Coordinates of C-alpha atoms in Angstrom, one line a residue:
M1 CA -9.1 12.5 9.8
G2 CA -6.9 15.4 10.7
P3 CA -3.2 16.0 10.3
A4 CA -2.3 14.0 13.5
V5 CA -2.9 10.8 11.6
T6 CA 0.1 8.4 11.8
L7 CA 1.5 8.3 8.2
A8 CA 3.0 4.9 8.9
D9 CA -0.5 3.5 9.0
V10 CA -1.5 4.9 5.6
S11 CA 0.4 2.4 3.4
L12 CA 3.4 0.1 3.3
W13 CA 5.1 2.9 1.4
W14 CA 4.7 5.4 4.2
E15 CA 5.6 2.9 6.8
Q16 CA 8.9 2.5 5.0
V17 CA 9.5 6.2 4.7
V18 CA 8.8 6.8 8.4
A19 CA 11.1 3.9 9.4
D20 CA 13.9 5.5 7.4
D21 CA 13.1 9.1 8.6
P22 CA 10.9 9.4 11.8
A23 CA 10.6 13.1 11.2
A24 CA 8.6 12.3 8.1
G25 CA 5.7 11.3 10.4
R26 CA 5.5 14.8 12.0
P27 CA 3.2 17.2 10.2
R28 CA 4.4 20.6 9.1
P29 CA 2.7 23.6 10.8
P30 CA -0.7 24.7 9.5
L31 CA -1.5 28.1 8.0
D32 CA -1.3 30.8 10.7
G33 CA -4.1 33.2 9.8
D34 CA -4.6 35.2 6.6
T35 CA -1.8 35.4 4.2
T36 CA -0.9 36.3 0.6
A37 CA 1.1 34.6 -2.1
D38 CA 1.6 34.7 -5.9
V39 CA 0.3 31.2 -6.3
V40 CA -1.7 29.1 -3.9
V41 CA -1.8 25.4 -4.7
V42 CA -4.5 23.3 -3.0
G43 CA -3.3 19.8 -2.5
A44 CA 0.3 18.6 -1.6
G45 CA 0.3 15.5 -3.7
Y46 CA 2.2 14.9 -6.9
T47 CA 0.2 17.4 -8.9
G48 CA 0.5 20.2 -6.4
L49 CA 4.2 19.6 -5.6
W50 CA 5.3 19.2 -9.3
T51 CA 3.4 22.4 -10.0
A52 CA 5.3 24.2 -7.3
Y53 CA 8.6 22.7 -8.4
Y54 CA 8.3 23.8 -12.0
L55 CA 6.9 27.2 -11.1
L56 CA 10.0 27.9 -9.0
E57 CA 12.2 26.5 -11.7
A58 CA 10.7 29.0 -14.2
D59 CA 10.7 31.9 -11.7
P60 CA 12.5 31.5 -8.4
S61 CA 11.1 34.8 -7.2
L62 CA 7.5 33.5 -7.0
D63 CA 5.9 33.2 -3.6
V64 CA 4.3 29.7 -3.8
L65 CA 2.1 28.4 -1.0
V66 CA 1.0 24.7 -1.0
L67 CA -1.9 23.8 1.3
D68 CA -3.0 20.3 2.4
A69 CA -5.8 19.2 4.7
H70 CA -3.6 16.4 6.0
T71 CA 0.0 16.0 5.1
A72 CA 2.0 16.1 1.9
G73 CA 1.5 12.9 0.1
F74 CA -1.3 11.7 2.3
G75 CA -3.6 10.9 -0.6
A76 CA -3.0 8.7 -3.7
S77 CA 0.6 10.0 -4.1
G78 CA 1.6 7.9 -1.0
R79 CA -0.7 4.9 -1.6
N80 CA -0.6 4.0 -5.3
G81 CA 0.9 1.0 -7.1
G82 CA 4.2 2.6 -7.9
W83 CA 3.8 2.7 -11.7
C84 CA 5.5 5.7 -13.3
S85 CA 4.0 4.9 -16.7
A86 CA 3.1 6.5 -20.0
L87 CA -0.5 5.3 -19.6
F88 CA -3.2 7.8 -20.3
P89 CA -6.9 6.9 -19.8
V90 CA -7.9 8.1 -23.3
G91 CA -6.4 5.9 -26.0
G92 CA -4.6 7.2 -29.1
D93 CA -7.5 6.3 -31.4
A94 CA -10.0 8.1 -29.2
L95 CA -7.7 11.2 -29.0
A96 CA -7.4 11.2 -32.8
R97 CA -11.2 11.0 -33.3
R98 CA -11.7 14.0 -31.0
Y99 CA -8.7 16.2 -31.7
G100 CA -7.0 14.8 -34.8
P101 CA -4.0 12.5 -35.4
D102 CA -1.3 15.1 -34.8
A103 CA -2.7 15.9 -31.4
A104 CA -3.0 12.2 -30.5
R105 CA 0.7 11.7 -31.5
A106 CA 1.7 14.7 -29.5
M107 CA -0.1 13.5 -26.4
R108 CA 1.3 10.1 -26.6
A109 CA 4.9 11.4 -27.1
A110 CA 4.4 13.8 -24.1
M111 CA 3.4 10.9 -21.9
R112 CA 6.4 8.8 -23.0
D113 CA 8.8 11.8 -22.4
T114 CA 7.3 12.3 -19.0
V115 CA 8.5 9.0 -17.7
V116 CA 12.0 10.0 -18.7
E117 CA 11.5 13.5 -17.1
V118 CA 10.5 12.0 -13.7
G119 CA 13.5 9.7 -13.8
G120 CA 15.8 12.6 -14.6
V121 CA 14.5 14.9 -11.9
T122 CA 14.7 12.2 -9.2
A123 CA 18.3 11.6 -10.2
A124 CA 19.2 15.3 -10.3
E125 CA 17.5 16.1 -7.0
Q126 CA 18.8 12.9 -5.3
I127 CA 15.3 11.7 -4.5
D128 CA 15.9 8.0 -3.6
C129 CA 12.6 6.4 -4.6
D130 CA 13.7 3.1 -6.0
F131 CA 13.1 4.4 -9.5
R132 CA 13.9 1.6 -12.0
Y133 CA 13.0 1.3 -15.6
G134 CA 11.6 -2.1 -16.1
G135 CA 8.6 -1.5 -18.3
T136 CA 5.2 -3.1 -18.0
V137 CA 4.2 -6.6 -19.0
T138 CA 0.5 -7.4 -19.7
L139 CA -0.6 -11.0 -19.3
A140 CA -3.3 -12.6 -21.5
R141 CA -4.8 -15.5 -19.6
G142 CA -7.6 -16.3 -22.0
A143 CA -8.6 -16.0 -25.6
A144 CA -10.6 -12.8 -25.1
Q145 CA -7.7 -11.2 -23.1
L146 CA -5.3 -12.2 -25.9
D147 CA -7.5 -10.5 -28.5
R148 CA -7.6 -7.3 -26.4
V149 CA -3.9 -7.3 -26.0
A150 CA -3.3 -7.8 -29.7
A151 CA -5.7 -4.9 -30.5
D152 CA -3.8 -2.7 -28.0
V153 CA -0.5 -3.5 -29.7
T154 CA -1.9 -2.6 -33.1
E155 CA -3.4 0.7 -31.7
A156 CA -0.1 1.6 -30.0
G157 CA 1.8 1.2 -33.2
R158 CA -0.4 3.8 -34.9
W159 CA 0.7 6.5 -32.3
G160 CA 4.4 5.8 -31.9
D161 CA 4.1 3.7 -28.7
E162 CA 6.5 0.8 -28.3
L163 CA 4.3 -2.2 -27.3
H164 CA 5.5 -5.6 -28.3
L165 CA 3.2 -8.6 -28.7
L166 CA 4.7 -11.7 -26.8
D167 CA 4.1 -15.4 -27.0
P168 CA 4.1 -17.4 -23.7
Q169 CA 7.8 -17.8 -23.9
G170 CA 8.3 -14.1 -24.4
V171 CA 6.1 -13.3 -21.4
A172 CA 8.2 -15.8 -19.3
T173 CA 11.3 -13.8 -19.9
H174 CA 9.6 -11.1 -17.8
V175 CA 7.3 -12.9 -15.4
R176 CA 6.1 -16.4 -15.0
A177 CA 2.4 -16.7 -14.1
T178 CA -0.2 -19.4 -14.6
D179 CA -2.4 -19.9 -17.6
V180 CA -0.6 -17.4 -19.8
L181 CA -1.4 -17.6 -23.6
G182 CA 0.6 -14.5 -24.5
G183 CA 0.9 -10.9 -23.6
A184 CA 2.7 -7.6 -24.4
W185 CA 5.6 -5.6 -23.0
T186 CA 6.3 -1.8 -23.2
P187 CA 9.5 -0.2 -21.9
D188 CA 7.6 3.0 -21.1
C189 CA 7.2 2.5 -17.3
A190 CA 9.4 2.6 -14.2
R191 CA 8.8 1.1 -10.8
V192 CA 8.9 3.6 -8.0
Q193 CA 8.3 3.6 -4.2
P194 CA 5.6 6.3 -4.4
A195 CA 5.8 7.7 -0.8
R196 CA 9.5 8.1 -1.1
L197 CA 9.0 10.1 -4.3
V198 CA 6.4 12.4 -2.8
H199 CA 8.3 12.8 0.4
G200 CA 11.5 13.7 -1.5
L201 CA 9.7 16.0 -3.8
A202 CA 8.2 17.9 -0.9
R203 CA 11.7 18.4 0.6
V204 CA 13.0 19.7 -2.7
V205 CA 10.1 22.1 -3.2
E206 CA 10.7 23.6 0.3
Q207 CA 14.4 23.9 -0.4
R208 CA 13.5 25.9 -3.5
G209 CA 11.5 28.3 -1.4
A210 CA 7.9 27.1 -1.4
R211 CA 5.8 27.1 1.8
I212 CA 3.9 24.0 2.6
A213 CA 1.1 24.4 5.2
E214 CA -0.3 21.0 6.4
G215 CA -3.4 20.5 8.5
T216 CA -5.1 23.3 6.6
R217 CA -8.4 22.4 5.0
A218 CA -9.6 24.4 2.0
L219 CA -13.2 25.3 2.5
R220 CA -13.7 27.2 -0.8
I221 CA -11.6 28.0 -3.8
A222 CA -12.5 31.4 -5.1
P223 CA -11.1 33.8 -7.7
R224 CA -7.7 35.0 -6.5
A225 CA -8.3 33.4 -3.0
V226 CA -8.6 30.2 -1.0
V227 CA -10.7 30.2 2.1
T228 CA -9.4 27.7 4.7
D229 CA -10.2 26.7 8.2
R230 CA -7.0 28.4 9.2
G231 CA -7.4 31.7 7.4
T232 CA -7.7 33.1 3.9
A233 CA -4.9 33.0 1.4
R234 CA -5.2 35.7 -1.3
C235 CA -3.2 35.4 -4.5
R236 CA -2.8 36.0 -8.2
W237 CA -3.3 32.4 -9.1
V238 CA -5.0 29.4 -7.5
V239 CA -4.3 25.8 -8.6
R240 CA -6.7 23.0 -7.6
A241 CA -4.8 19.8 -7.2
T242 CA -7.1 17.7 -5.1
E243 CA -7.8 14.6 -7.3
G244 CA -9.7 12.0 -5.3
W245 CA -10.7 14.6 -2.7
T246 CA -12.2 17.0 -5.2
A247 CA -15.7 15.9 -4.4
T248 CA -15.3 17.2 -0.8
L249 CA -15.1 20.9 -2.1
P250 CA -18.5 22.6 -2.4
D251 CA -18.2 23.8 -6.0
T252 CA -16.7 20.6 -7.4
R253 CA -18.8 17.9 -5.8
R254 CA -19.7 16.3 -9.1
A255 CA -16.5 17.0 -11.0
L256 CA -14.7 13.8 -10.1
A257 CA -16.0 10.6 -8.5
P258 CA -13.7 9.2 -5.8
V259 CA -13.4 5.5 -6.7
Y260 CA -11.3 3.4 -4.4
S261 CA -8.5 1.2 -5.4
L262 CA -7.1 -1.2 -2.8
M263 CA -3.7 -2.9 -2.3
I264 CA -2.0 -5.7 -0.5
A265 CA 1.7 -6.5 0.0
T266 CA 3.4 -9.7 1.0
A267 CA 6.3 -10.2 3.3
P268 CA 9.7 -10.2 1.5
L269 CA 9.7 -13.4 -0.5
P270 CA 12.7 -15.7 -0.6
A271 CA 14.9 -16.2 -3.6
D272 CA 13.4 -19.6 -4.5
V273 CA 10.0 -18.0 -4.9
W274 CA 11.4 -15.2 -7.0
S275 CA 13.2 -17.7 -9.2
Q276 CA 9.7 -19.1 -10.1
I277 CA 8.1 -15.6 -10.6
G278 CA 10.7 -13.5 -12.3
L279 CA 10.4 -9.7 -12.5
E280 CA 14.1 -9.5 -12.1
Q281 CA 14.4 -6.1 -13.9
G282 CA 11.8 -4.1 -11.9
Q283 CA 9.0 -4.8 -14.3
T284 CA 5.4 -3.9 -13.3
F285 CA 2.7 -6.2 -14.4
T286 CA -1.0 -6.5 -15.0
D287 CA -3.4 -8.7 -17.1
A288 CA -6.1 -7.9 -19.5
R289 CA -9.1 -8.6 -17.3
H290 CA -11.8 -5.9 -17.1
L291 CA -11.6 -5.2 -13.4
L292 CA -8.0 -3.8 -13.4
V293 CA -5.2 -5.4 -11.3
Y294 CA -1.6 -4.1 -11.1
G295 CA 1.5 -5.1 -9.3
Q296 CA 5.3 -4.8 -8.8
R297 CA 8.2 -6.5 -7.2
T298 CA 9.4 -4.0 -4.6
A299 CA 13.0 -3.1 -3.9
D300 CA 12.9 -5.2 -0.7
D301 CA 11.4 -8.2 -2.6
R302 CA 7.8 -8.0 -1.7
L303 CA 4.9 -8.5 -4.1
A304 CA 2.8 -5.3 -4.0
F305 CA -0.5 -6.0 -5.7
G306 CA -3.7 -3.9 -6.2
G307 CA -6.9 -3.6 -8.0
R308 CA -10.2 -1.9 -8.5
G309 CA -13.5 -3.4 -7.2
A310 CA -14.1 -1.7 -3.9
P311 CA -17.6 -0.2 -3.5
Y312 CA -18.3 3.3 -4.5
H313 CA -19.9 5.2 -1.6
V314 CA -23.0 7.2 -2.1
G315 CA -22.5 10.9 -2.1
S316 CA -18.9 10.6 -3.2
T317 CA -17.8 10.4 0.4
V318 CA -14.1 10.0 1.3
E319 CA -13.6 8.4 4.7
P320 CA -10.8 6.4 6.3
A321 CA -13.2 3.5 6.8
H322 CA -13.5 3.1 3.0
E323 CA -9.8 2.2 2.7
H324 CA -10.4 -1.2 4.3
A325 CA -12.7 -3.6 2.5
P326 CA -11.9 -7.1 3.8
R327 CA -13.7 -8.8 1.0
V328 CA -11.8 -6.9 -1.6
H329 CA -8.5 -7.4 0.1
A330 CA -9.3 -11.1 0.4
H331 CA -10.1 -11.2 -3.3
L332 CA -6.8 -9.5 -4.1
R333 CA -5.0 -12.2 -2.1
R334 CA -6.9 -15.0 -4.1
A335 CA -6.1 -13.3 -7.4
L336 CA -2.4 -13.0 -6.5
V337 CA -2.2 -16.7 -5.6
D338 CA -4.0 -17.6 -8.7
L339 CA -1.4 -15.8 -10.7
F340 CA 1.6 -17.0 -8.6
P341 CA 0.8 -20.2 -6.6
S342 CA 4.3 -20.1 -5.0
V343 CA 3.2 -17.1 -2.8
A344 CA 0.4 -19.2 -1.2
G345 CA 2.4 -20.0 1.9
H346 CA 3.6 -16.5 2.5
A347 CA 1.9 -13.8 4.6
V348 CA 0.2 -10.7 3.4
T349 CA 1.6 -8.2 5.8
H350 CA 0.0 -4.9 4.6
S351 CA -3.4 -3.9 3.2
W352 CA -4.5 -0.4 2.4
G353 CA -6.3 1.7 -0.2
G354 CA -7.4 5.2 -1.2
P355 CA -9.6 7.1 -3.7
L356 CA -8.6 8.1 -7.2
G357 CA -10.4 10.7 -9.2
V358 CA -12.6 9.6 -12.1
P359 CA -14.1 12.2 -14.5
R360 CA -17.5 11.4 -16.1
D361 CA -15.9 11.0 -19.6
W362 CA -12.8 9.3 -18.4
H363 CA -10.7 12.2 -19.7
P364 CA -8.0 13.8 -17.5
S365 CA -7.5 17.5 -17.9
V366 CA -5.4 20.5 -17.0
G367 CA -6.1 24.1 -17.5
L368 CA -6.1 27.7 -16.3
D369 CA -9.0 30.2 -16.4
T370 CA -7.3 33.5 -16.8
A371 CA -10.4 35.5 -15.9
T372 CA -10.7 33.9 -12.4
G373 CA -7.1 33.0 -11.9
I374 CA -8.1 29.4 -11.1
G375 CA -6.1 26.5 -12.5
W376 CA -6.8 22.8 -12.2
A377 CA -5.4 19.4 -13.0
G378 CA -6.6 15.8 -12.4
G379 CA -9.0 13.1 -13.3
Y380 CA -6.1 10.7 -13.8
V381 CA -8.2 7.5 -13.2
G382 CA -5.3 5.9 -11.4
D383 CA -2.6 6.7 -14.0
G384 CA -1.4 9.8 -12.2
V385 CA 2.2 9.1 -11.1
A386 CA 3.7 10.4 -14.4
T387 CA 0.6 12.4 -15.6
A388 CA 0.8 14.6 -12.5
N389 CA 4.3 15.6 -13.6
L390 CA 3.1 16.5 -17.0
A391 CA 0.3 18.5 -15.4
G392 CA 2.7 20.4 -13.1
R393 CA 4.9 21.4 -16.0
T394 CA 1.9 22.4 -18.0
L395 CA 0.4 24.5 -15.2
A396 CA 3.8 26.2 -14.7
D397 CA 3.8 27.3 -18.3
L398 CA 0.2 28.4 -18.2
V399 CA 0.7 30.4 -15.0
T400 CA 3.9 32.1 -16.2
G401 CA 2.5 32.7 -19.7
A402 CA 5.1 30.6 -21.4
E403 CA 4.2 29.4 -24.9
S404 CA 5.2 25.8 -25.1
P405 CA 4.2 22.6 -26.9
L406 CA 2.8 21.4 -23.5
T407 CA 0.2 24.2 -23.4
R408 CA -1.1 23.0 -26.9
L409 CA -1.6 19.4 -25.9
P410 CA -5.2 18.2 -26.3
W411 CA -6.0 17.7 -22.7
V412 CA -5.3 21.4 -21.9
G413 CA -8.6 23.2 -21.3
H414 CA -10.7 20.1 -21.5
R415 CA -13.9 20.3 -19.5
S416 CA -15.5 17.0 -18.5
P417 CA -19.3 16.9 -17.9
P418 CA -20.4 16.6 -14.3
W419 CA -21.4 13.3 -12.8
E420 CA -25.1 12.6 -12.4
P421 CA -26.7 13.6 -9.1
E422 CA -27.2 10.9 -6.5
P423 CA -28.5 8.2 -6.4
L424 CA -28.0 7.9 -10.1
R425 CA -24.2 8.3 -9.7
W426 CA -24.1 5.5 -7.2
A427 CA -26.3 3.2 -9.3
G428 CA -24.3 3.7 -12.4
I429 CA -20.9 3.2 -10.9
T430 CA -22.1 0.2 -8.9
A431 CA -23.7 -1.4 -11.9
A432 CA -20.5 -1.0 -13.9
R433 CA -18.5 -2.6 -11.2
W434 CA -20.9 -5.5 -11.0
A435 CA -20.8 -5.9 -14.8
A436 CA -17.0 -5.9 -14.9
R437 CA -17.0 -8.8 -12.4
R438 CA -19.6 -10.6 -14.4
A439 CA -17.7 -10.1 -17.7
D440 CA -14.5 -11.5 -16.2
R441 CA -16.3 -14.5 -14.8
A442 CA -18.0 -15.2 -18.1
E443 CA -14.7 -15.0 -20.0
R444 CA -13.0 -17.4 -17.6
R445 CA -15.9 -19.8 -17.9
T446 CA -16.4 -19.7 -21.7
G447 CA -13.2 -18.3 -23.1
R448 CA -15.1 -15.7 -25.1
A449 CA -15.6 -12.0 -24.6
G450 CA -18.7 -11.2 -22.6
R451 CA -21.4 -8.9 -24.0
T452 CA -20.9 -6.4 -21.2
G453 CA -17.1 -6.1 -21.5
G454 CA -17.0 -3.3 -24.0
L455 CA -19.2 -1.0 -21.8
L456 CA -17.0 -1.0 -18.8
A457 CA -13.7 0.9 -19.3
R458 CA -15.0 4.4 -18.6
V459 CA -16.2 3.5 -15.1
T460 CA -14.1 0.6 -13.9
G461 CA -10.7 1.1 -15.4
G462 CA -10.8 -2.2 -17.2

């Protein structure tokens, strides 16, 4: 799919942006032959654009070129669930075991601070993206889920995170769903309209002097250069910010597995339905099942709801056809009605999806190889809205040589092992997806945690 794709067809979020600003649907010009820059960023999503933003904040004289095969925000940045959260795929206990308790506390504090940072920048730069602090409520709808939520609350307390255990009445002050035994709430999340965020960020980055070349496909990232289908860009530093599309580059085919997450959205719901559901303060919501689901009440009173469970495609292929899995979209509809029966009579007007980047060890990373001049960030496993901002700030410090607490965080310089070659990669990811479904079904049937449940988080996001 080339740059002429209609952005309004990518997601509800982009449809709204193009309705507000028809010019948003027109691609920027591609690279026009060979060029030079101080920094070339490959990928014009959140990671790439935040990197450009903070580089130019640190040194406005830098010549920063951002390349994208499609259009800015075409990938996960314009399709995600709209959670700007402090979530990080590696928990505090796991970070402490690997890096020590001080590093774990620093990483958790940095993620909490990043939510505030994104809110501050959107306000300062007048990016109207429906940013609203509402926190996240996690529902426990079975005994095994309640045990997991309680364990998460205990772990969070060890690392300075604010996560409150709730009884059913406490949950109901945030959201009213069926079969709730309890839950938890954290304030460290904001609801956003993700395409408005990335669209506004691209505008601000251009105003600061960066060049954005769309419809320009990177064919190879090399030391001090990026070879594209429109010419070669030579530079001092290269930043790979390709996330779910990383597997399409020849030298990083096994670095990240593109795992699809799909979404649906209802028509705007009437006030009587919202009086039954809640979510009055912009809260995002999930539950503690293994096969992750996530949702929000949008600024125009829709329910936007997503989840994992789409098939992984052999060879880590990324294709438009993969974004539409009728069985998975139908499953999301059933899951939404199961949570909120009052939406049963209301239409689902939008369905979409896209790939997210999953490293083999479930560990996001950011870094810069000073010998080759190649930097990278990604592997967010679906928790990238805020994490990409932290990555952009960190890359700016690494590129400019600034010593900062960010460059000492434990994810800096981490190298994940490569995924197995095919067909082992397909078999492993597919088996884990199947096991997640089986574990959730067993828990609903028996009320007890299934034997397979503890094996799943690294591949399924549960």
